[in-house]
Amino acid sequence: MDYTYEQIAKMIDHSLLNPILTDEELEAGCQVALKYDVGSVCIKPYYLKRCSELLAGSTVAASTVIGFPQGGNTTSIKLAETRQAIADGGKELDMVVNIGKVLSGDWNYVREDLRAVIDCSHDAGSLVKVIFENCYLNNAQKIRLCEICGELGADWVKTSTGYGTGGATDEDLTLMRKHSPAEVQVKAAGGVRTLDRLLEVRAIGVTRVGATSTIQMLEDCKQRLAAGT
């Protein structure tokens, strides 16, 4: 096998973004993340402070979303969200691009919107994953976003919110890896529900996945490693 449990677990951003999740379920989700020692918990913004408290002292990062899921917030609102997330202990922030501006070809607006959040986050020592929502974009738009993210120093480019009309496809992941600088990582979100699928996107060059099926995937990983298959 070409992987360890730690390598697989640290690829997972345990997603707790479903709008109907209760406080009790969010609390339990954080405990799952701690138990399985995943990469991060990506949680609804209002619960980030509590999440950060629960994860304190662990190797699991607290993360949340900015401009989620539509990306249409003004830059000033995205900055306010960013500052609040940082104050609440957010170490990784998943920001949605302004999808309408991408489709309009207003690349200067898109760049400055991204720059504001990336610079603010980096100044505070936090990382940024830029969500494209590829299901609405053509390849030329995806490539331009990869180029802009590279120029601005984004930490990850990410396929989707998981709440659009499509998720992570091999075609998109291959394109994003090809057109992003080596230092910009790729995150797959939407449709990564099994260990086999996680291993498939890992082979493309993905380093993080957004997942709600964390327990199933990591229990499968443990069983396979124990069996040596």
PDB file of C-alpha atoms in Angstrom:
ATOM      1  CA  MET A   1       0.000   0.000   0.000  1.00  0.00           C
ATOM      2  CA  ASP A   2       1.242   3.478  -0.790  1.00  0.00           C
ATOM      3  CA  TYR A   3      -0.478   5.244   2.103  1.00  0.00           C
ATOM      4  CA  THR A   4      -0.710   5.310   5.887  1.00  0.00           C
ATOM      5  CA  TYR A   5      -3.735   5.982   8.044  1.00  0.00           C
ATOM      6  CA  GLU A   6      -2.372   9.397   8.979  1.00  0.00           C
ATOM      7  CA  GLN A   7      -1.891  10.385   5.347  1.00  0.00           C
ATOM      8  CA  ILE A   8      -5.492   9.536   4.508  1.00  0.00           C
ATOM      9  CA  ALA A   9      -7.009  11.030   7.666  1.00  0.00           C
ATOM     10  CA  LYS A  10      -5.155  14.300   7.190  1.00  0.00           C
ATOM     11  CA  MET A  11      -6.645  14.624   3.692  1.00  0.00           C
ATOM     12  CA  ILE A  12     -10.123  14.962   5.160  1.00  0.00           C
ATOM     13  CA  ASP A  13     -11.904  18.199   6.002  1.00  0.00           C
ATOM     14  CA  HIS A  14     -14.803  16.860   8.050  1.00  0.00           C
ATOM     15  CA  SER A  15     -17.715  18.904   6.721  1.00  0.00           C
ATOM     16  CA  LEU A  16     -20.349  20.182   9.147  1.00  0.00           C
ATOM     17  CA  LEU A  17     -22.042  22.735   6.900  1.00  0.00           C
ATOM     18  CA  ASN A  18     -25.478  21.271   6.315  1.00  0.00           C
ATOM     19  CA  PRO A  19     -27.935  24.001   7.368  1.00  0.00           C
ATOM     20  CA  ILE A  20     -30.115  21.597   9.350  1.00  0.00           C
ATOM     21  CA  LEU A  21     -27.338  20.321  11.625  1.00  0.00           C
ATOM     22  CA  THR A  22     -28.162  21.100  15.261  1.00  0.00           C
ATOM     23  CA  ASP A  23     -25.747  22.281  17.936  1.00  0.00           C
ATOM     24  CA  GLU A  24     -25.729  18.776  19.370  1.00  0.00           C
ATOM     25  CA  GLU A  25     -24.795  17.340  15.975  1.00  0.00           C
ATOM     26  CA  LEU A  26     -22.081  19.936  15.457  1.00  0.00           C
ATOM     27  CA  GLU A  27     -20.611  19.083  18.852  1.00  0.00           C
ATOM     28  CA  ALA A  28     -20.681  15.382  18.031  1.00  0.00           C
ATOM     29  CA  GLY A  29     -19.093  16.064  14.656  1.00  0.00           C
ATOM     30  CA  CYS A  30     -16.162  17.802  16.291  1.00  0.00           C
ATOM     31  CA  GLN A  31     -15.678  14.758  18.527  1.00  0.00           C
ATOM     32  CA  VAL A  32     -15.651  12.521  15.442  1.00  0.00           C
ATOM     33  CA  ALA A  33     -12.936  14.692  13.921  1.00  0.00           C
ATOM     34  CA  LEU A  34     -10.863  14.430  17.085  1.00  0.00           C
ATOM     35  CA  LYS A  35     -11.340  10.684  17.361  1.00  0.00           C
ATOM     36  CA  TYR A  36     -10.226  10.080  13.772  1.00  0.00           C
ATOM     37  CA  ASP A  37      -7.571  12.835  13.790  1.00  0.00           C
ATOM     38  CA  VAL A  38      -8.612  14.352  10.453  1.00  0.00           C
ATOM     39  CA  GLY A  39      -7.134  17.382   8.725  1.00  0.00           C
ATOM     40  CA  SER A  40      -9.765  19.880   9.759  1.00  0.00           C
ATOM     41  CA  VAL A  41     -13.367  20.460  10.742  1.00  0.00           C
ATOM     42  CA  CYS A  42     -15.150  22.801   8.328  1.00  0.00           C
ATOM     43  CA  ILE A  43     -18.056  24.064  10.370  1.00  0.00           C
ATOM     44  CA  LYS A  44     -20.872  26.592  10.135  1.00  0.00           C
ATOM     45  CA  PRO A  45     -19.464  30.031  11.031  1.00  0.00           C
ATOM     46  CA  TYR A  46     -21.533  30.645  14.146  1.00  0.00           C
ATOM     47  CA  TYR A  47     -20.139  27.481  15.768  1.00  0.00           C
ATOM     48  CA  LEU A  48     -16.492  28.081  14.868  1.00  0.00           C
ATOM     49  CA  LYS A  49     -15.512  29.522  18.243  1.00  0.00           C
ATOM     50  CA  ARG A  50     -16.856  26.473  20.070  1.00  0.00           C
ATOM     51  CA  CYS A  51     -15.232  24.214  17.480  1.00  0.00           C
ATOM     52  CA  SER A  52     -11.877  25.920  18.051  1.00  0.00           C
ATOM     53  CA  GLU A  53     -12.225  25.351  21.780  1.00  0.00           C
ATOM     54  CA  LEU A  54     -12.971  21.671  21.268  1.00  0.00           C
ATOM     55  CA  LEU A  55     -10.034  21.179  18.912  1.00  0.00           C
ATOM     56  CA  ALA A  56      -7.524  23.125  21.021  1.00  0.00           C
ATOM     57  CA  GLY A  57      -4.344  21.163  21.625  1.00  0.00           C
ATOM     58  CA  SER A  58      -5.072  18.683  18.813  1.00  0.00           C
ATOM     59  CA  THR A  59      -3.650  18.426  15.310  1.00  0.00           C
ATOM     60  CA  VAL A  60      -7.111  19.005  13.785  1.00  0.00           C
ATOM     61  CA  ALA A  61      -7.541  22.511  12.366  1.00  0.00           C
ATOM     62  CA  ALA A  62     -10.682  24.569  12.906  1.00  0.00           C
ATOM     63  CA  SER A  63     -12.058  25.890   9.629  1.00  0.00           C
ATOM     64  CA  THR A  64     -15.140  27.613   8.267  1.00  0.00           C
ATOM     65  CA  VAL A  65     -16.574  29.205   5.137  1.00  0.00           C
ATOM     66  CA  ILE A  66     -16.608  32.731   3.714  1.00  0.00           C
ATOM     67  CA  GLY A  67     -19.301  33.984   1.312  1.00  0.00           C
ATOM     68  CA  PHE A  68     -20.863  30.533   1.396  1.00  0.00           C
ATOM     69  CA  PRO A  69     -22.463  29.067  -0.646  1.00  0.00           C
ATOM     70  CA  GLN A  70     -23.259  31.625  -3.352  1.00  0.00           C
ATOM     71  CA  GLY A  71     -20.193  33.882  -3.256  1.00  0.00           C
ATOM     72  CA  GLY A  72     -22.217  37.003  -3.985  1.00  0.00           C
ATOM     73  CA  ASN A  73     -21.487  38.910  -0.764  1.00  0.00           C
ATOM     74  CA  THR A  74     -19.702  42.235  -1.123  1.00  0.00           C
ATOM     75  CA  THR A  75     -15.967  42.166  -0.517  1.00  0.00           C
ATOM     76  CA  SER A  76     -16.442  44.185   2.672  1.00  0.00           C
ATOM     77  CA  ILE A  77     -18.807  41.532   4.036  1.00  0.00           C
ATOM     78  CA  LYS A  78     -16.394  38.745   3.080  1.00  0.00           C
ATOM     79  CA  LEU A  79     -13.659  40.640   4.910  1.00  0.00           C
ATOM     80  CA  ALA A  80     -15.879  41.031   7.969  1.00  0.00           C
ATOM     81  CA  GLU A  81     -16.571  37.279   7.883  1.00  0.00           C
ATOM     82  CA  THR A  82     -12.852  36.627   7.554  1.00  0.00           C
ATOM     83  CA  ARG A  83     -11.935  38.803  10.504  1.00  0.00           C
ATOM     84  CA  GLN A  84     -14.650  37.210  12.635  1.00  0.00           C
ATOM     85  CA  ALA A  85     -13.500  33.718  11.655  1.00  0.00           C
ATOM     86  CA  ILE A  86      -9.913  34.546  12.559  1.00  0.00           C
ATOM     87  CA  ALA A  87     -11.029  35.990  15.900  1.00  0.00           C
ATOM     88  CA  ASP A  88     -12.968  32.780  16.539  1.00  0.00           C
ATOM     89  CA  GLY A  89      -9.899  30.617  15.930  1.00  0.00           C
ATOM     90  CA  GLY A  90     -10.273  29.741  12.254  1.00  0.00           C
ATOM     91  CA  LYS A  91      -7.025  28.390  10.821  1.00  0.00           C
ATOM     92  CA  GLU A  92      -8.363  27.518   7.362  1.00  0.00           C
ATOM     93  CA  LEU A  93     -11.031  29.479   5.494  1.00  0.00           C
ATOM     94  CA  ASP A  94     -12.959  28.194   2.478  1.00  0.00           C
ATOM     95  CA  MET A  95     -14.012  31.214   0.397  1.00  0.00           C
ATOM     96  CA  VAL A  96     -16.459  31.170  -2.509  1.00  0.00           C
ATOM     97  CA  VAL A  97     -15.511  33.307  -5.504  1.00  0.00           C
ATOM     98  CA  ASN A  98     -18.071  35.784  -6.805  1.00  0.00           C
ATOM     99  CA  ILE A  99     -19.532  33.351  -9.345  1.00  0.00           C
ATOM    100  CA  GLY A 100     -21.562  35.990 -11.169  1.00  0.00           C
ATOM    101  CA  LYS A 101     -18.479  38.164 -11.627  1.00  0.00           C
ATOM    102  CA  VAL A 102     -16.547  35.189 -13.014  1.00  0.00           C
ATOM    103  CA  LEU A 103     -19.348  34.525 -15.499  1.00  0.00           C
ATOM    104  CA  SER A 104     -19.404  38.241 -16.364  1.00  0.00           C
ATOM    105  CA  GLY A 105     -15.682  38.205 -17.103  1.00  0.00           C
ATOM    106  CA  ASP A 106     -14.969  40.932 -14.537  1.00  0.00           C
ATOM    107  CA  TRP A 107     -11.577  39.521 -13.636  1.00  0.00           C
ATOM    108  CA  ASN A 108     -10.333  42.640 -11.873  1.00  0.00           C
ATOM    109  CA  TYR A 109     -13.256  42.432  -9.432  1.00  0.00           C
ATOM    110  CA  VAL A 110     -12.683  38.707  -8.936  1.00  0.00           C
ATOM    111  CA  ARG A 111      -8.968  39.251  -8.287  1.00  0.00           C
ATOM    112  CA  GLU A 112      -9.472  42.053  -5.757  1.00  0.00           C
ATOM    113  CA  ASP A 113     -12.245  40.154  -3.974  1.00  0.00           C
ATOM    114  CA  LEU A 114      -9.898  37.196  -3.566  1.00  0.00           C
ATOM    115  CA  ARG A 115      -6.912  39.354  -2.699  1.00  0.00           C
ATOM    116  CA  ALA A 116      -8.736  41.004   0.195  1.00  0.00           C
ATOM    117  CA  VAL A 117      -9.584  37.724   1.913  1.00  0.00           C
ATOM    118  CA  ILE A 118      -6.286  35.993   1.116  1.00  0.00           C
ATOM    119  CA  ASP A 119      -4.153  38.886   2.369  1.00  0.00           C
ATOM    120  CA  CYS A 120      -6.218  39.327   5.530  1.00  0.00           C
ATOM    121  CA  SER A 121      -6.045  35.602   6.267  1.00  0.00           C
ATOM    122  CA  HIS A 122      -2.332  35.282   5.584  1.00  0.00           C
ATOM    123  CA  ASP A 123      -1.558  38.325   7.726  1.00  0.00           C
ATOM    124  CA  ALA A 124      -3.194  36.432  10.606  1.00  0.00           C
ATOM    125  CA  GLY A 125      -1.477  33.126   9.811  1.00  0.00           C
ATOM    126  CA  SER A 126      -4.593  31.447   8.434  1.00  0.00           C
ATOM    127  CA  LEU A 127      -4.869  29.547   5.138  1.00  0.00           C
ATOM    128  CA  VAL A 128      -7.360  30.029   2.312  1.00  0.00           C
ATOM    129  CA  LYS A 129      -9.116  27.546   0.049  1.00  0.00           C
ATOM    130  CA  VAL A 130     -10.773  29.236  -2.937  1.00  0.00           C
ATOM    131  CA  ILE A 131     -14.030  27.586  -4.036  1.00  0.00           C
ATOM    132  CA  PHE A 132     -14.745  27.855  -7.783  1.00  0.00           C
ATOM    133  CA  GLU A 133     -18.145  26.083  -8.034  1.00  0.00           C
ATOM    134  CA  ASN A 134     -17.030  24.445 -11.272  1.00  0.00           C
ATOM    135  CA  CYS A 135     -20.479  23.175 -12.235  1.00  0.00           C
ATOM    136  CA  TYR A 136     -21.344  26.688 -13.409  1.00  0.00           C
ATOM    137  CA  LEU A 137     -18.065  27.469 -15.204  1.00  0.00           C
ATOM    138  CA  ASN A 138     -16.369  26.592 -18.480  1.00  0.00           C
ATOM    139  CA  ASN A 139     -12.783  25.380 -18.688  1.00  0.00           C
ATOM    140  CA  ALA A 140     -11.371  28.761 -19.684  1.00  0.00           C
ATOM    141  CA  GLN A 141     -12.922  30.334 -16.577  1.00  0.00           C
ATOM    142  CA  LYS A 142     -11.573  27.566 -14.347  1.00  0.00           C
ATOM    143  CA  ILE A 143      -8.084  27.991 -15.806  1.00  0.00           C
ATOM    144  CA  ARG A 144      -8.161  31.762 -15.297  1.00  0.00           C
ATOM    145  CA  LEU A 145      -9.197  31.271 -11.684  1.00  0.00           C
ATOM    146  CA  CYS A 146      -6.297  28.863 -11.167  1.00  0.00           C
ATOM    147  CA  GLU A 147      -3.914  31.454 -12.582  1.00  0.00           C
ATOM    148  CA  ILE A 148      -5.282  34.241 -10.382  1.00  0.00           C
ATOM    149  CA  CYS A 149      -5.165  32.039  -7.275  1.00  0.00           C
ATOM    150  CA  GLY A 150      -1.549  31.214  -8.069  1.00  0.00           C
ATOM    151  CA  GLU A 151      -0.659  34.878  -8.481  1.00  0.00           C
ATOM    152  CA  LEU A 152      -2.330  35.804  -5.185  1.00  0.00           C
ATOM    153  CA  GLY A 153      -0.842  32.922  -3.205  1.00  0.00           C
ATOM    154  CA  ALA A 154      -4.015  31.018  -2.355  1.00  0.00           C
ATOM    155  CA  ASP A 155      -3.270  27.840  -0.430  1.00  0.00           C
ATOM    156  CA  TRP A 156      -5.822  25.610  -2.178  1.00  0.00           C
ATOM    157  CA  VAL A 157      -8.121  25.747  -5.158  1.00  0.00           C
ATOM    158  CA  LYS A 158     -11.351  23.882  -4.491  1.00  0.00           C
ATOM    159  CA  THR A 159     -13.874  22.432  -6.925  1.00  0.00           C
ATOM    160  CA  SER A 160     -17.210  23.133  -5.307  1.00  0.00           C
ATOM    161  CA  THR A 161     -19.306  23.994  -2.283  1.00  0.00           C
ATOM    162  CA  GLY A 162     -21.094  20.656  -2.306  1.00  0.00           C
ATOM    163  CA  TYR A 163     -24.354  22.578  -2.631  1.00  0.00           C
ATOM    164  CA  GLY A 164     -24.269  23.395  -6.349  1.00  0.00           C
ATOM    165  CA  THR A 165     -25.479  21.224  -9.218  1.00  0.00           C
ATOM    166  CA  GLY A 166     -22.283  19.159  -9.371  1.00  0.00           C
ATOM    167  CA  GLY A 167     -19.214  18.132  -7.410  1.00  0.00           C
ATOM    168  CA  ALA A 168     -15.637  17.091  -7.985  1.00  0.00           C
ATOM    169  CA  THR A 169     -14.952  15.417 -11.337  1.00  0.00           C
ATOM    170  CA  ASP A 170     -11.703  13.848 -12.502  1.00  0.00           C
ATOM    171  CA  GLU A 171     -11.661  16.209 -15.469  1.00  0.00           C
ATOM    172  CA  ASP A 172     -11.881  19.296 -13.263  1.00  0.00           C
ATOM    173  CA  LEU A 173      -9.344  18.030 -10.755  1.00  0.00           C
ATOM    174  CA  THR A 174      -6.858  17.218 -13.504  1.00  0.00           C
ATOM    175  CA  LEU A 175      -7.369  20.659 -15.054  1.00  0.00           C
ATOM    176  CA  MET A 176      -6.947  22.437 -11.715  1.00  0.00           C
ATOM    177  CA  ARG A 177      -3.794  20.537 -10.846  1.00  0.00           C
ATOM    178  CA  LYS A 178      -2.327  21.231 -14.299  1.00  0.00           C
ATOM    179  CA  HIS A 179      -3.019  24.950 -14.263  1.00  0.00           C
ATOM    180  CA  SER A 180      -2.161  25.730 -10.640  1.00  0.00           C
ATOM    181  CA  PRO A 181       1.398  26.376  -9.425  1.00  0.00           C
ATOM    182  CA  ALA A 182       2.963  23.506  -7.507  1.00  0.00           C
ATOM    183  CA  GLU A 183       2.625  25.374  -4.217  1.00  0.00           C
ATOM    184  CA  VAL A 184      -1.139  25.718  -4.612  1.00  0.00           C
ATOM    185  CA  GLN A 185      -2.898  22.552  -3.459  1.00  0.00           C
ATOM    186  CA  VAL A 186      -6.149  21.126  -4.825  1.00  0.00           C
ATOM    187  CA  LYS A 187      -9.222  20.247  -2.760  1.00  0.00           C
ATOM    188  CA  ALA A 188     -12.059  18.058  -4.021  1.00  0.00           C
ATOM    189  CA  ALA A 189     -15.540  18.676  -2.640  1.00  0.00           C
ATOM    190  CA  GLY A 190     -18.807  17.029  -3.567  1.00  0.00           C
ATOM    191  CA  GLY A 191     -19.083  13.319  -4.220  1.00  0.00           C
ATOM    192  CA  VAL A 192     -16.081  11.963  -2.308  1.00  0.00           C
ATOM    193  CA  ARG A 193     -17.946   9.492  -0.131  1.00  0.00           C
ATOM    194  CA  THR A 194     -15.815   6.338  -0.201  1.00  0.00           C
ATOM    195  CA  LEU A 195     -12.196   5.437   0.407  1.00  0.00           C
ATOM    196  CA  ASP A 196     -11.886   4.225  -3.178  1.00  0.00           C
ATOM    197  CA  ARG A 197     -13.006   7.610  -4.468  1.00  0.00           C
ATOM    198  CA  LEU A 198     -10.632   9.403  -2.103  1.00  0.00           C
ATOM    199  CA  LEU A 199      -7.757   7.279  -3.394  1.00  0.00           C
ATOM    200  CA  GLU A 200      -8.750   8.065  -6.976  1.00  0.00           C
ATOM    201  CA  VAL A 201      -8.617  11.817  -6.436  1.00  0.00           C
ATOM    202  CA  ARG A 202      -5.414  11.451  -4.413  1.00  0.00           C
ATOM    203  CA  ALA A 203      -3.803   9.846  -7.457  1.00  0.00           C
ATOM    204  CA  ILE A 204      -4.703  12.964  -9.480  1.00  0.00           C
ATOM    205  CA  GLY A 205      -2.873  15.159  -6.984  1.00  0.00           C
ATOM    206  CA  VAL A 206      -5.628  16.167  -4.558  1.00  0.00           C
ATOM    207  CA  THR A 207      -4.405  16.810  -1.003  1.00  0.00           C
ATOM    208  CA  ARG A 208      -7.725  17.572   0.715  1.00  0.00           C
ATOM    209  CA  VAL A 209     -11.314  16.437   0.340  1.00  0.00           C
ATOM    210  CA  GLY A 210     -14.475  17.746   1.886  1.00  0.00           C
ATOM    211  CA  ALA A 211     -16.331  14.818   3.403  1.00  0.00           C
ATOM    212  CA  THR A 212     -19.382  13.937   5.432  1.00  0.00           C
ATOM    213  CA  SER A 213     -18.693  10.174   5.220  1.00  0.00           C
ATOM    214  CA  THR A 214     -15.567  10.480   7.344  1.00  0.00           C
ATOM    215  CA  ILE A 215     -16.289   7.581   9.693  1.00  0.00           C
ATOM    216  CA  GLN A 216     -17.033   5.118   6.897  1.00  0.00           C
ATOM    217  CA  MET A 217     -13.960   6.082   4.883  1.00  0.00           C
ATOM    218  CA  LEU A 218     -11.535   5.949   7.771  1.00  0.00           C
ATOM    219  CA  GLU A 219     -12.918   2.730   9.237  1.00  0.00           C
ATOM    220  CA  ASP A 220     -12.483   1.214   5.763  1.00  0.00           C
ATOM    221  CA  CYS A 221      -8.930   2.562   5.692  1.00  0.00           C
ATOM    222  CA  LYS A 222      -8.129   0.948   9.044  1.00  0.00           C
ATOM    223  CA  GLN A 223      -9.542  -2.398   7.917  1.00  0.00           C
ATOM    224  CA  ARG A 224      -7.595  -2.408   4.665  1.00  0.00           C
ATOM    225  CA  LEU A 225      -4.352  -1.472   6.341  1.00  0.00           C
ATOM    226  CA  ALA A 226      -4.852  -4.163   8.983  1.00  0.00           C
ATOM    227  CA  ALA A 227      -5.551  -6.738   6.280  1.00  0.00           C
ATOM    228  CA  GLY A 228      -2.739  -5.525   4.061  1.00  0.00           C
ATOM    229  CA  THR A 229      -5.032  -5.280   1.033  1.00  0.00           C
TER     230      THR A 229
END
